[in-house]
């Protein structure tokens, strides 16, 4: 019953925008902080952004700061990642994940995240 499902990925030109969605079921966003990770071919998975609805906090990796915005709609139990000014280096599979460690979600330690979505592909062409 505990599940995360990402959607909204696709192909976009450099400078364009996409909005990713992470729909949670089986738990509420008040109980878990949500992080976004991405993994490009041949590279390690890296943390992108996280949000804690309980604490009212957000965090962004330096590489996306000022371009990406994370938000939550608790009524819909969904977290969004608005991605603007996309660059080819943003190309990756994007995953959302849930952690009970609200204070530490911005450490982006993968083993601290309890639930993971299946990922959605984002491709930015030059």
XYZ file of C-alpha atoms in Angstrom:
126
model
C 0.000 0.000 0.000
C 3.016 2.307 0.427
C 3.915 3.697 -2.959
C 5.474 6.659 -4.753
C 4.828 7.288 -8.438
C 6.716 9.891 -10.474
C 5.339 11.453 -13.622
C 5.907 14.461 -15.860
C 9.232 13.601 -17.438
C 9.887 13.964 -21.126
C 11.983 15.593 -23.812
C 12.514 19.341 -23.656
C 14.850 21.825 -25.315
C 17.582 23.600 -23.411
C 16.077 26.549 -21.561
C 12.672 24.922 -21.345
C 10.628 23.798 -18.370
C 9.073 20.648 -16.969
C 7.078 19.909 -13.843
C 7.558 16.544 -12.201
C 4.977 15.053 -9.865
C 5.444 12.554 -7.055
C 2.164 11.028 -5.945
C 2.254 9.290 -2.572
C -0.148 6.623 -1.374
C -0.346 4.673 1.857
C 1.118 7.496 3.934
C 0.756 11.248 4.292
C 3.302 13.923 3.485
C 3.086 15.123 7.057
C 4.725 11.875 8.136
C 7.575 11.812 5.617
C 9.884 14.289 3.979
C 10.191 13.868 0.221
C 13.458 14.063 -1.668
C 14.162 14.211 -5.367
C 17.209 12.388 -6.712
C 18.549 11.993 -10.216
C 20.914 9.625 -11.945
C 22.507 10.183 -15.330
C 24.127 7.357 -17.315
C 27.562 6.571 -15.935
C 27.121 8.845 -12.921
C 26.234 8.333 -9.285
C 22.761 9.096 -8.027
C 22.666 12.554 -6.514
C 20.260 14.509 -4.372
C 18.441 17.369 -6.063
C 15.895 18.785 -3.634
C 13.809 17.859 -0.617
C 10.806 19.163 1.265
C 9.352 18.594 4.708
C 5.732 19.637 5.024
C 5.899 19.026 8.775
C 8.827 21.407 9.259
C 7.948 23.763 6.432
C 11.445 23.515 4.977
C 12.928 23.025 1.524
C 16.434 22.388 0.257
C 18.163 22.526 -3.119
C 21.431 21.256 -4.464
C 23.726 24.035 -5.645
C 23.476 22.788 -9.215
C 19.732 23.507 -9.386
C 19.341 26.391 -6.956
C 17.457 29.264 -8.527
C 16.133 27.086 -11.353
C 14.114 24.366 -9.603
C 11.289 24.788 -7.110
C 9.903 22.043 -4.898
C 6.398 22.257 -3.465
C 3.734 20.055 -1.928
C -0.023 19.784 -2.104
C -0.929 17.890 1.022
C -4.595 17.625 0.049
C -3.517 15.687 -3.044
C -0.641 13.955 -1.241
C 1.620 15.040 -4.074
C 5.018 16.738 -4.277
C 6.051 18.697 -7.347
C 9.399 19.690 -8.787
C 9.134 22.659 -11.128
C 12.221 22.705 -13.329
C 12.981 25.881 -15.273
C 15.933 26.936 -17.419
C 16.772 23.315 -18.060
C 20.256 22.409 -19.233
C 21.554 19.302 -21.015
C 23.379 18.347 -17.821
C 19.983 18.008 -16.132
C 19.319 14.954 -18.294
C 18.767 11.989 -15.970
C 16.235 9.626 -14.507
C 14.550 11.475 -11.669
C 13.366 9.610 -8.577
C 11.336 10.729 -5.611
C 11.811 9.087 -2.240
C 10.398 9.360 1.274
C 12.243 9.545 4.587
C 11.022 9.789 8.159
C 14.119 11.842 8.983
C 12.658 15.286 8.389
C 15.664 17.083 9.842
C 18.142 15.220 7.667
C 16.493 14.906 4.267
C 18.924 17.441 2.792
C 21.850 15.138 3.520
C 20.502 13.000 0.638
C 21.723 9.768 2.187
C 19.981 7.143 0.118
C 19.801 4.453 2.794
C 17.863 6.862 5.006
C 15.043 6.983 2.476
C 12.451 4.282 3.085
C 10.397 4.359 -0.116
C 11.317 5.027 -3.724
C 9.413 5.635 -6.918
C 10.181 3.965 -10.221
C 11.729 7.056 -11.795
C 10.829 9.279 -14.719
C 13.152 10.163 -17.594
C 14.054 13.795 -18.238
C 15.975 14.526 -21.422
C 17.176 18.043 -22.249
C 18.400 18.558 -25.791
C 20.979 21.152 -26.772
